[in-house]
């Protein structure tokens, strides 16, 4: 496993298992159990995914040392402190743990004051030790700029849509400059990397390395210092994705993949999300 060091010195495994749409119950449980068995040490979930309880149970049954596992979860925006505290405590309970490694604001609110209020709560969790690292997700540069005006603690991570069709050039440069680690979600572009111009180029690179397109995409992110969390509930793919750690792309391969950027967003645009107003 390779690790990134966050701006507070906390170490994060650079590859993890995504779990969006992994169904609560057997599906999320078995995927997590299998992933832990073959060497994953990092699981990404969220309050909104509704599968924290199955993931918590899988981690418990795997009998791994808590300190050897990196758990990320995320909070949707709440209007008041009481509900924010309740959401966090519920996540801990479902995950069967007394701390999370990384806690993220899932989506920015369209009102910067609400983001600042959420962030103050996140800072208090960090100070209490219940979240070893805190961060944001889906924050564009202007959201981060606004947050930094009142933040006492700089976010450690920004988890955003990032893949060969949307390489996030200006946002990544900005986050690098601010020492905020970029984390990719949706690496396979909802299947887009297996089609069209992406397939044509990625397939050539994959053949050269005796790898799959999925592995090349993950290896590309790892090479660029991005945290990658591909999701799968299929054992063969969970293993295949993990094995991308072994693939060593060349500088030339990276240039070709960077050249596939078309600014294609396949997930919700954070500036026009329905999660702007309070969600309860
Ligand atoms: N912060 C946010 O707002 C946000 C938004 C979206 C996602 N995320 C996080 O990022 C993670 C990854 O994103 P994502 O789940 O949206 O998309 P993704 O990882 O790009 O793609 C997952 C899809 O690709 C398939 N797949 C996985 N490995 C494959 C392989 N080796 N070959 C071919 N197909 C493969 C999966 O199928 P099977 O599962 O059927 O194998 C699933 O349909 C999420 O699970 C979640 O943890 C965060």
mmCIF file of C-alpha atoms and ligand atoms in Angstrom:
data_model
loop_
_atom_site.group_PDB
_atom_site.id
_atom_site.type_symbol
_atom_site.label_atom_id
_atom_site.label_comp_id
_atom_site.label_asym_id
_atom_site.label_seq_id
_atom_site.Cartn_x
_atom_site.Cartn_y
_atom_site.Cartn_z
ATOM 1 C CA UNK A 1 0.000 0.000 0.000
ATOM 2 C CA UNK A 2 1.126 3.539 -0.635
ATOM 3 C CA UNK A 3 0.167 6.339 1.759
ATOM 4 C CA UNK A 4 -0.348 10.065 1.590
ATOM 5 C CA UNK A 5 0.439 12.267 4.561
ATOM 6 C CA UNK A 6 -2.330 14.764 5.278
ATOM 7 C CA UNK A 7 -1.553 18.348 6.324
ATOM 8 C CA UNK A 8 -1.893 17.358 10.009
ATOM 9 C CA UNK A 9 0.612 14.503 9.623
ATOM 10 C CA UNK A 10 -2.058 11.761 9.643
ATOM 11 C CA UNK A 11 -1.337 8.929 7.183
ATOM 12 C CA UNK A 12 -4.009 7.799 4.744
ATOM 13 C CA UNK A 13 -3.867 4.704 2.499
ATOM 14 C CA UNK A 14 -3.894 6.053 -1.049
ATOM 15 C CA UNK A 15 -6.236 3.338 -2.322
ATOM 16 C CA UNK A 16 -9.533 2.457 -0.670
ATOM 17 C CA UNK A 17 -12.858 0.785 -1.336
ATOM 18 C CA UNK A 18 -15.758 3.017 -2.417
ATOM 19 C CA UNK A 19 -19.227 1.960 -1.268
ATOM 20 C CA UNK A 20 -21.736 4.352 -2.870
ATOM 21 C CA UNK A 21 -24.677 2.171 -4.031
ATOM 22 C CA UNK A 22 -23.290 -0.886 -2.207
ATOM 23 C CA UNK A 23 -26.566 -2.037 -0.715
ATOM 24 C CA UNK A 24 -26.921 -2.169 3.045
ATOM 25 C CA UNK A 25 -26.997 -5.800 4.170
ATOM 26 C CA UNK A 26 -25.247 -8.660 2.486
ATOM 27 C CA UNK A 27 -23.891 -6.692 -0.483
ATOM 28 C CA UNK A 28 -21.990 -4.000 1.452
ATOM 29 C CA UNK A 29 -21.041 -6.506 4.169
ATOM 30 C CA UNK A 30 -19.549 -9.095 1.800
ATOM 31 C CA UNK A 31 -17.726 -6.502 -0.333
ATOM 32 C CA UNK A 32 -16.112 -4.975 2.758
ATOM 33 C CA UNK A 33 -15.216 -8.368 4.255
ATOM 34 C CA UNK A 34 -13.614 -9.487 1.003
ATOM 35 C CA UNK A 35 -11.737 -6.219 0.545
ATOM 36 C CA UNK A 36 -10.297 -6.396 4.072
ATOM 37 C CA UNK A 37 -9.332 -10.025 3.517
ATOM 38 C CA UNK A 38 -7.252 -9.244 0.419
ATOM 39 C CA UNK A 39 -5.454 -6.225 1.862
ATOM 40 C CA UNK A 40 -7.603 -3.079 1.601
ATOM 41 C CA UNK A 41 -7.237 -0.993 4.773
ATOM 42 C CA UNK A 42 -9.376 1.982 3.774
ATOM 43 C CA UNK A 43 -13.169 2.101 3.360
ATOM 44 C CA UNK A 44 -15.144 5.128 2.162
ATOM 45 C CA UNK A 45 -18.797 5.434 3.175
ATOM 46 C CA UNK A 46 -21.329 8.154 4.048
ATOM 47 C CA UNK A 47 -24.408 8.777 6.153
ATOM 48 C CA UNK A 48 -26.313 9.236 2.865
ATOM 49 C CA UNK A 49 -25.282 5.786 1.521
ATOM 50 C CA UNK A 50 -27.280 4.062 4.274
ATOM 51 C CA UNK A 51 -24.739 1.216 4.534
ATOM 52 C CA UNK A 52 -22.597 2.232 7.523
ATOM 53 C CA UNK A 53 -24.067 -0.514 9.743
ATOM 54 C CA UNK A 54 -23.135 -3.322 7.321
ATOM 55 C CA UNK A 55 -19.655 -1.882 6.872
ATOM 56 C CA UNK A 56 -19.207 -1.538 10.646
ATOM 57 C CA UNK A 57 -20.253 -5.154 11.123
ATOM 58 C CA UNK A 58 -17.880 -6.357 8.384
ATOM 59 C CA UNK A 59 -14.965 -4.502 9.981
ATOM 60 C CA UNK A 60 -15.829 -5.941 13.382
ATOM 61 C CA UNK A 61 -16.129 -9.509 12.063
ATOM 62 C CA UNK A 62 -12.853 -9.189 10.144
ATOM 63 C CA UNK A 63 -11.145 -8.848 13.547
ATOM 64 C CA UNK A 64 -8.648 -6.349 12.217
ATOM 65 C CA UNK A 65 -7.035 -3.901 14.600
ATOM 66 C CA UNK A 66 -9.017 -0.673 14.551
ATOM 67 C CA UNK A 67 -5.814 1.328 14.212
ATOM 68 C CA UNK A 68 -4.948 -0.577 11.031
ATOM 69 C CA UNK A 69 -8.145 0.489 9.261
ATOM 70 C CA UNK A 70 -8.886 3.924 7.796
ATOM 71 C CA UNK A 71 -12.616 4.723 7.834
ATOM 72 C CA UNK A 72 -14.078 7.743 6.064
ATOM 73 C CA UNK A 73 -17.670 8.817 6.440
ATOM 74 C CA UNK A 74 -19.534 11.971 5.484
ATOM 75 C CA UNK A 75 -22.263 14.137 6.894
ATOM 76 C CA UNK A 76 -25.042 15.772 4.934
ATOM 77 C CA UNK A 77 -25.722 19.378 5.901
ATOM 78 C CA UNK A 78 -27.810 19.924 9.022
ATOM 79 C CA UNK A 79 -29.324 23.145 10.204
ATOM 80 C CA UNK A 80 -28.290 23.021 13.818
ATOM 81 C CA UNK A 81 -25.629 21.694 16.146
ATOM 82 C CA UNK A 82 -27.921 19.188 17.835
ATOM 83 C CA UNK A 83 -28.673 17.429 14.541
ATOM 84 C CA UNK A 84 -25.023 17.528 13.466
ATOM 85 C CA UNK A 85 -23.987 15.879 16.740
ATOM 86 C CA UNK A 86 -26.756 13.306 16.395
ATOM 87 C CA UNK A 87 -25.674 12.415 12.840
ATOM 88 C CA UNK A 88 -22.059 11.976 13.916
ATOM 89 C CA UNK A 89 -22.937 9.823 16.932
ATOM 90 C CA UNK A 90 -25.204 7.675 14.737
ATOM 91 C CA UNK A 91 -22.378 7.130 12.260
ATOM 92 C CA UNK A 92 -20.034 6.063 15.081
ATOM 93 C CA UNK A 93 -22.627 3.698 16.451
ATOM 94 C CA UNK A 94 -23.339 2.094 13.076
ATOM 95 C CA UNK A 95 -19.641 1.793 12.278
ATOM 96 C CA UNK A 96 -19.064 0.298 15.758
ATOM 97 C CA UNK A 97 -16.183 2.605 16.518
ATOM 98 C CA UNK A 98 -15.431 5.524 18.818
ATOM 99 C CA UNK A 99 -13.649 7.612 16.171
ATOM 100 C CA UNK A 100 -13.488 8.016 12.407
ATOM 101 C CA UNK A 101 -10.248 8.538 10.520
ATOM 102 C CA UNK A 102 -11.781 11.078 8.185
ATOM 103 C CA UNK A 103 -15.050 12.997 8.418
ATOM 104 C CA UNK A 104 -16.227 15.005 5.405
ATOM 105 C CA UNK A 105 -18.910 17.605 4.731
ATOM 106 C CA UNK A 106 -20.580 15.688 1.895
ATOM 107 C CA UNK A 107 -21.766 18.640 -0.229
ATOM 108 C CA UNK A 108 -21.247 22.382 0.095
ATOM 109 C CA UNK A 109 -24.294 24.443 0.914
ATOM 110 C CA UNK A 110 -24.969 27.337 -1.455
ATOM 111 C CA UNK A 111 -24.805 29.614 1.596
ATOM 112 C CA UNK A 112 -21.183 30.026 2.807
ATOM 113 C CA UNK A 113 -22.425 30.833 6.336
ATOM 114 C CA UNK A 114 -23.885 27.334 6.610
ATOM 115 C CA UNK A 115 -20.630 25.768 5.451
ATOM 116 C CA UNK A 116 -18.753 27.826 8.062
ATOM 117 C CA UNK A 117 -21.178 26.652 10.753
ATOM 118 C CA UNK A 118 -20.744 22.997 9.741
ATOM 119 C CA UNK A 119 -16.994 23.447 9.658
ATOM 120 C CA UNK A 120 -16.905 24.837 13.212
ATOM 121 C CA UNK A 121 -18.640 21.635 14.330
ATOM 122 C CA UNK A 122 -16.110 19.545 12.379
ATOM 123 C CA UNK A 123 -13.276 21.450 14.052
ATOM 124 C CA UNK A 124 -14.715 20.620 17.471
ATOM 125 C CA UNK A 125 -14.794 16.904 16.522
ATOM 126 C CA UNK A 126 -11.193 17.096 15.395
ATOM 127 C CA UNK A 127 -10.153 18.783 18.622
ATOM 128 C CA UNK A 128 -11.953 16.114 20.655
ATOM 129 C CA UNK A 129 -10.058 13.345 18.793
ATOM 130 C CA UNK A 130 -13.274 11.736 17.527
ATOM 131 C CA UNK A 131 -12.247 12.533 13.941
ATOM 132 C CA UNK A 132 -8.540 12.087 13.252
ATOM 133 C CA UNK A 133 -8.837 14.167 10.086
ATOM 134 C CA UNK A 134 -11.599 16.416 8.735
ATOM 135 C CA UNK A 135 -12.338 17.569 5.264
ATOM 136 C CA UNK A 136 -14.814 18.560 2.609
ATOM 137 C CA UNK A 137 -16.300 17.016 -0.478
ATOM 138 C CA UNK A 138 -17.556 18.553 -3.706
ATOM 139 C CA UNK A 139 -16.114 21.927 -2.726
ATOM 140 C CA UNK A 140 -15.074 24.066 -5.690
ATOM 141 C CA UNK A 141 -12.297 26.643 -5.313
ATOM 142 C CA UNK A 142 -14.742 29.403 -4.388
ATOM 143 C CA UNK A 143 -16.301 27.242 -1.643
ATOM 144 C CA UNK A 144 -12.841 26.517 -0.196
ATOM 145 C CA UNK A 145 -11.804 30.178 -0.386
ATOM 146 C CA UNK A 146 -14.915 31.201 1.524
ATOM 147 C CA UNK A 147 -14.426 28.462 4.128
ATOM 148 C CA UNK A 148 -10.801 29.421 4.750
ATOM 149 C CA UNK A 149 -11.898 32.934 5.743
ATOM 150 C CA UNK A 150 -13.292 31.651 9.047
ATOM 151 C CA UNK A 151 -11.655 28.221 9.422
ATOM 152 C CA UNK A 152 -9.309 27.726 12.379
ATOM 153 C CA UNK A 153 -8.237 24.378 10.960
ATOM 154 C CA UNK A 154 -7.562 23.875 7.273
ATOM 155 C CA UNK A 155 -9.441 20.953 5.695
ATOM 156 C CA UNK A 156 -7.158 17.983 5.133
ATOM 157 C CA UNK A 157 -9.019 16.567 2.110
ATOM 158 C CA UNK A 158 -11.329 17.642 -0.692
ATOM 159 C CA UNK A 159 -13.068 14.622 -2.235
ATOM 160 C CA UNK A 160 -14.315 15.536 -5.708
ATOM 161 C CA UNK A 161 -15.332 13.978 -9.005
ATOM 162 C CA UNK A 162 -12.025 13.297 -10.783
ATOM 163 C CA UNK A 163 -11.211 10.901 -13.628
ATOM 164 C CA UNK A 164 -9.609 10.940 -17.084
ATOM 165 C CA UNK A 165 -12.572 12.908 -18.499
ATOM 166 C CA UNK A 166 -12.391 15.531 -15.708
ATOM 167 C CA UNK A 167 -8.864 15.758 -14.363
ATOM 168 C CA UNK A 168 -9.614 18.863 -12.256
ATOM 169 C CA UNK A 169 -6.513 20.766 -13.440
ATOM 170 C CA UNK A 170 -7.113 24.173 -11.744
ATOM 171 C CA UNK A 171 -8.754 22.739 -8.622
ATOM 172 C CA UNK A 172 -5.914 20.234 -8.099
ATOM 173 C CA UNK A 173 -3.277 22.940 -8.529
ATOM 174 C CA UNK A 174 -5.098 25.126 -6.000
ATOM 175 C CA UNK A 175 -5.522 22.281 -3.481
ATOM 176 C CA UNK A 176 -1.859 21.281 -3.874
ATOM 177 C CA UNK A 177 -0.854 24.861 -3.187
ATOM 178 C CA UNK A 178 -3.069 24.952 -0.070
ATOM 179 C CA UNK A 179 -1.776 21.519 1.123
ATOM 180 C CA UNK A 180 -5.279 20.077 0.898
ATOM 181 C CA UNK A 181 -5.130 16.505 -0.399
ATOM 182 C CA UNK A 182 -7.306 15.785 -3.446
ATOM 183 C CA UNK A 183 -9.332 12.567 -3.393
ATOM 184 C CA UNK A 184 -11.067 11.254 -6.524
ATOM 185 C CA UNK A 185 -14.530 9.828 -6.724
ATOM 186 C CA UNK A 186 -16.183 8.239 -9.741
ATOM 187 C CA UNK A 187 -12.879 7.115 -11.320
ATOM 188 C CA UNK A 188 -14.644 5.114 -14.035
ATOM 189 C CA UNK A 189 -16.869 8.021 -15.186
ATOM 190 C CA UNK A 190 -20.034 5.937 -14.733
ATOM 191 C CA UNK A 191 -18.647 3.530 -17.333
ATOM 192 C CA UNK A 192 -17.360 6.273 -19.650
ATOM 193 C CA UNK A 193 -13.734 5.117 -19.429
ATOM 194 C CA UNK A 194 -14.792 1.857 -21.096
ATOM 195 C CA UNK A 195 -16.186 3.696 -24.140
ATOM 196 C CA UNK A 196 -15.265 6.139 -26.906
ATOM 197 C CA UNK A 197 -12.008 8.119 -26.936
ATOM 198 C CA UNK A 198 -11.235 7.019 -23.375
ATOM 199 C CA UNK A 199 -11.507 3.311 -24.188
ATOM 200 C CA UNK A 200 -9.392 3.652 -27.341
ATOM 201 C CA UNK A 201 -6.492 5.358 -25.571
ATOM 202 C CA UNK A 202 -6.691 3.522 -22.251
ATOM 203 C CA UNK A 203 -6.909 0.114 -23.919
ATOM 204 C CA UNK A 204 -3.576 0.662 -25.689
ATOM 205 C CA UNK A 205 -1.894 1.556 -22.400
ATOM 206 C CA UNK A 206 -3.595 -1.355 -20.639
ATOM 207 C CA UNK A 207 -2.332 -3.844 -23.249
ATOM 208 C CA UNK A 208 1.216 -2.537 -22.835
ATOM 209 C CA UNK A 209 1.115 -3.211 -19.091
ATOM 210 C CA UNK A 210 -0.907 -6.441 -19.306
ATOM 211 C CA UNK A 211 -3.549 -4.675 -17.241
ATOM 212 C CA UNK A 212 -7.221 -3.700 -17.495
ATOM 213 C CA UNK A 213 -8.605 -0.249 -18.291
ATOM 214 C CA UNK A 214 -9.875 0.041 -14.691
ATOM 215 C CA UNK A 215 -6.392 -0.698 -13.372
ATOM 216 C CA UNK A 216 -4.805 1.880 -15.670
ATOM 217 C CA UNK A 217 -7.240 4.556 -14.458
ATOM 218 C CA UNK A 218 -6.499 3.771 -10.802
ATOM 219 C CA UNK A 219 -2.735 3.631 -11.460
ATOM 220 C CA UNK A 220 -2.973 7.027 -13.208
ATOM 221 C CA UNK A 221 -4.560 8.583 -10.103
ATOM 222 C CA UNK A 222 -2.039 6.965 -7.774
ATOM 223 C CA UNK A 223 0.855 8.228 -9.938
ATOM 224 C CA UNK A 224 -0.510 11.766 -9.701
ATOM 225 C CA UNK A 225 -0.713 11.619 -5.900
ATOM 226 C CA UNK A 226 -4.529 11.430 -5.863
ATOM 227 C CA UNK A 227 -6.358 9.268 -3.314
ATOM 228 C CA UNK A 228 -8.431 6.679 -5.235
ATOM 229 C CA UNK A 229 -11.547 4.886 -3.949
ATOM 230 C CA UNK A 230 -12.996 2.730 -6.762
ATOM 231 C CA UNK A 231 -16.250 1.022 -5.815
ATOM 232 C CA UNK A 232 -17.116 -2.559 -6.537
ATOM 233 C CA UNK A 233 -19.216 -5.280 -4.971
ATOM 234 C CA UNK A 234 -17.782 -7.935 -7.334
ATOM 235 C CA UNK A 235 -14.910 -9.917 -5.738
ATOM 236 C CA UNK A 236 -12.998 -10.278 -9.016
ATOM 237 C CA UNK A 237 -13.108 -6.494 -9.581
ATOM 238 C CA UNK A 238 -12.338 -5.635 -5.952
ATOM 239 C CA UNK A 239 -9.144 -7.702 -6.358
ATOM 240 C CA UNK A 240 -8.386 -6.353 -9.831
ATOM 241 C CA UNK A 241 -8.699 -2.778 -8.549
ATOM 242 C CA UNK A 242 -6.428 -3.501 -5.583
ATOM 243 C CA UNK A 243 -3.790 -4.960 -7.891
ATOM 244 C CA UNK A 244 -3.444 -1.658 -9.720
ATOM 245 C CA UNK A 245 -0.968 -0.807 -6.936
ATOM 246 C CA UNK A 246 1.485 -3.021 -8.840
ATOM 247 C CA UNK A 247 1.180 -1.163 -12.152
ATOM 248 C CA UNK A 248 3.916 1.298 -12.957
ATOM 249 C CA UNK A 249 2.814 3.693 -15.689
ATOM 250 C CA UNK A 250 5.376 5.774 -17.558
ATOM 251 C CA UNK A 251 5.502 9.558 -17.799
ATOM 252 C CA UNK A 252 4.405 9.144 -21.421
ATOM 253 C CA UNK A 253 1.315 7.096 -20.385
ATOM 254 C CA UNK A 254 0.390 9.806 -17.879
ATOM 255 C CA UNK A 255 0.652 12.499 -20.560
ATOM 256 C CA UNK A 256 -1.646 10.524 -22.853
ATOM 257 C CA UNK A 257 -4.247 10.035 -20.094
ATOM 258 C CA UNK A 258 -4.033 13.697 -19.010
ATOM 259 C CA UNK A 259 -4.753 14.524 -22.650
ATOM 260 C CA UNK A 260 -8.140 12.774 -22.407
ATOM 261 C CA UNK A 261 -9.532 15.548 -20.211
ATOM 262 C CA UNK A 262 -12.681 16.980 -21.794
ATOM 263 C CA UNK A 263 -14.161 18.620 -18.705
ATOM 264 C CA UNK A 264 -16.871 15.954 -18.673
ATOM 265 C CA UNK A 265 -18.815 15.912 -15.417
ATOM 266 C CA UNK A 266 -20.940 12.763 -14.964
ATOM 267 C CA UNK A 267 -22.047 13.505 -11.387
ATOM 268 C CA UNK A 268 -23.928 16.500 -9.945
ATOM 269 C CA UNK A 269 -22.434 19.959 -10.422
ATOM 270 C CA UNK A 270 -21.730 21.198 -6.859
ATOM 271 C CA UNK A 271 -22.823 24.732 -7.791
ATOM 272 C CA UNK A 272 -26.232 23.450 -8.833
ATOM 273 C CA UNK A 273 -26.917 20.636 -6.417
ATOM 274 C CA UNK A 274 -30.212 19.993 -4.672
ATOM 275 C CA UNK A 275 -28.258 19.691 -1.424
ATOM 276 C CA UNK A 276 -27.869 23.456 -1.119
ATOM 277 C CA UNK A 277 -30.604 24.188 1.339
ATOM 278 C CA UNK A 278 -30.786 22.555 4.742
ATOM 279 C CA UNK A 279 -31.388 18.822 4.552
ATOM 280 C CA UNK A 280 -32.957 17.132 7.559
HETATM 281 N N1 LIG B 1 -18.313 12.559 -2.185
HETATM 282 C C1 LIG B 1 -19.231 12.300 -3.086
HETATM 283 O O1 LIG B 1 -20.161 13.096 -3.337
HETATM 284 C C2 LIG B 1 -19.156 11.007 -3.834
HETATM 285 C C3 LIG B 1 -19.923 10.830 -4.999
HETATM 286 C C4 LIG B 1 -19.816 9.612 -5.674
HETATM 287 C C5 LIG B 1 -18.953 8.640 -5.187
HETATM 288 N N2 LIG B 1 -18.240 8.828 -4.041
HETATM 289 C C6 LIG B 1 -17.333 7.795 -3.486
HETATM 290 O O2 LIG B 1 -16.434 7.374 -4.510
HETATM 291 C C7 LIG B 1 -16.578 5.974 -4.729
HETATM 292 C C8 LIG B 1 -16.313 5.642 -6.180
HETATM 293 O O3 LIG B 1 -17.223 6.289 -7.035
HETATM 294 P P1 LIG B 1 -18.484 5.570 -7.715
HETATM 295 O O4 LIG B 1 -18.931 4.412 -6.867
HETATM 296 O O5 LIG B 1 -19.494 6.601 -7.960
HETATM 297 O O6 LIG B 1 -17.962 5.090 -9.093
HETATM 298 P P2 LIG B 1 -16.753 4.204 -9.673
HETATM 299 O O7 LIG B 1 -15.894 3.653 -8.608
HETATM 300 O O8 LIG B 1 -16.158 5.030 -10.743
HETATM 301 O O9 LIG B 1 -17.516 3.032 -10.420
HETATM 302 C C9 LIG B 1 -18.221 2.020 -9.786
HETATM 303 C C10 LIG B 1 -18.849 1.171 -10.888
HETATM 304 O O10 LIG B 1 -17.819 0.566 -11.695
HETATM 305 C C11 LIG B 1 -17.932 -0.850 -11.638
HETATM 306 N N3 LIG B 1 -16.564 -1.395 -11.531
HETATM 307 C C12 LIG B 1 -15.769 -1.416 -10.437
HETATM 308 N N4 LIG B 1 -14.572 -1.970 -10.705
HETATM 309 C C13 LIG B 1 -14.597 -2.301 -12.013
HETATM 310 C C14 LIG B 1 -13.663 -2.928 -12.881
HETATM 311 N N5 LIG B 1 -12.455 -3.294 -12.429
HETATM 312 N N6 LIG B 1 -14.018 -3.134 -14.182
HETATM 313 C C15 LIG B 1 -15.238 -2.737 -14.635
HETATM 314 N N7 LIG B 1 -16.178 -2.140 -13.855
HETATM 315 C C16 LIG B 1 -15.852 -1.931 -12.555
HETATM 316 C C17 LIG B 1 -18.775 -1.158 -10.416
HETATM 317 O O11 LIG B 1 -19.528 -2.336 -10.598
HETATM 318 P P3 LIG B 1 -19.775 -3.472 -9.458
HETATM 319 O O12 LIG B 1 -19.864 -2.804 -8.131
HETATM 320 O O13 LIG B 1 -21.060 -4.083 -9.900
HETATM 321 O O14 LIG B 1 -18.622 -4.424 -9.548
HETATM 322 C C18 LIG B 1 -19.698 0.056 -10.366
HETATM 323 O O15 LIG B 1 -20.771 -0.105 -11.265
HETATM 324 C C19 LIG B 1 -18.013 5.713 -4.255
HETATM 325 O O16 LIG B 1 -18.319 4.358 -4.096
HETATM 326 C C20 LIG B 1 -18.062 6.543 -3.016
HETATM 327 O O17 LIG B 1 -17.420 5.882 -1.942
HETATM 328 C C21 LIG B 1 -18.317 10.020 -3.384
#
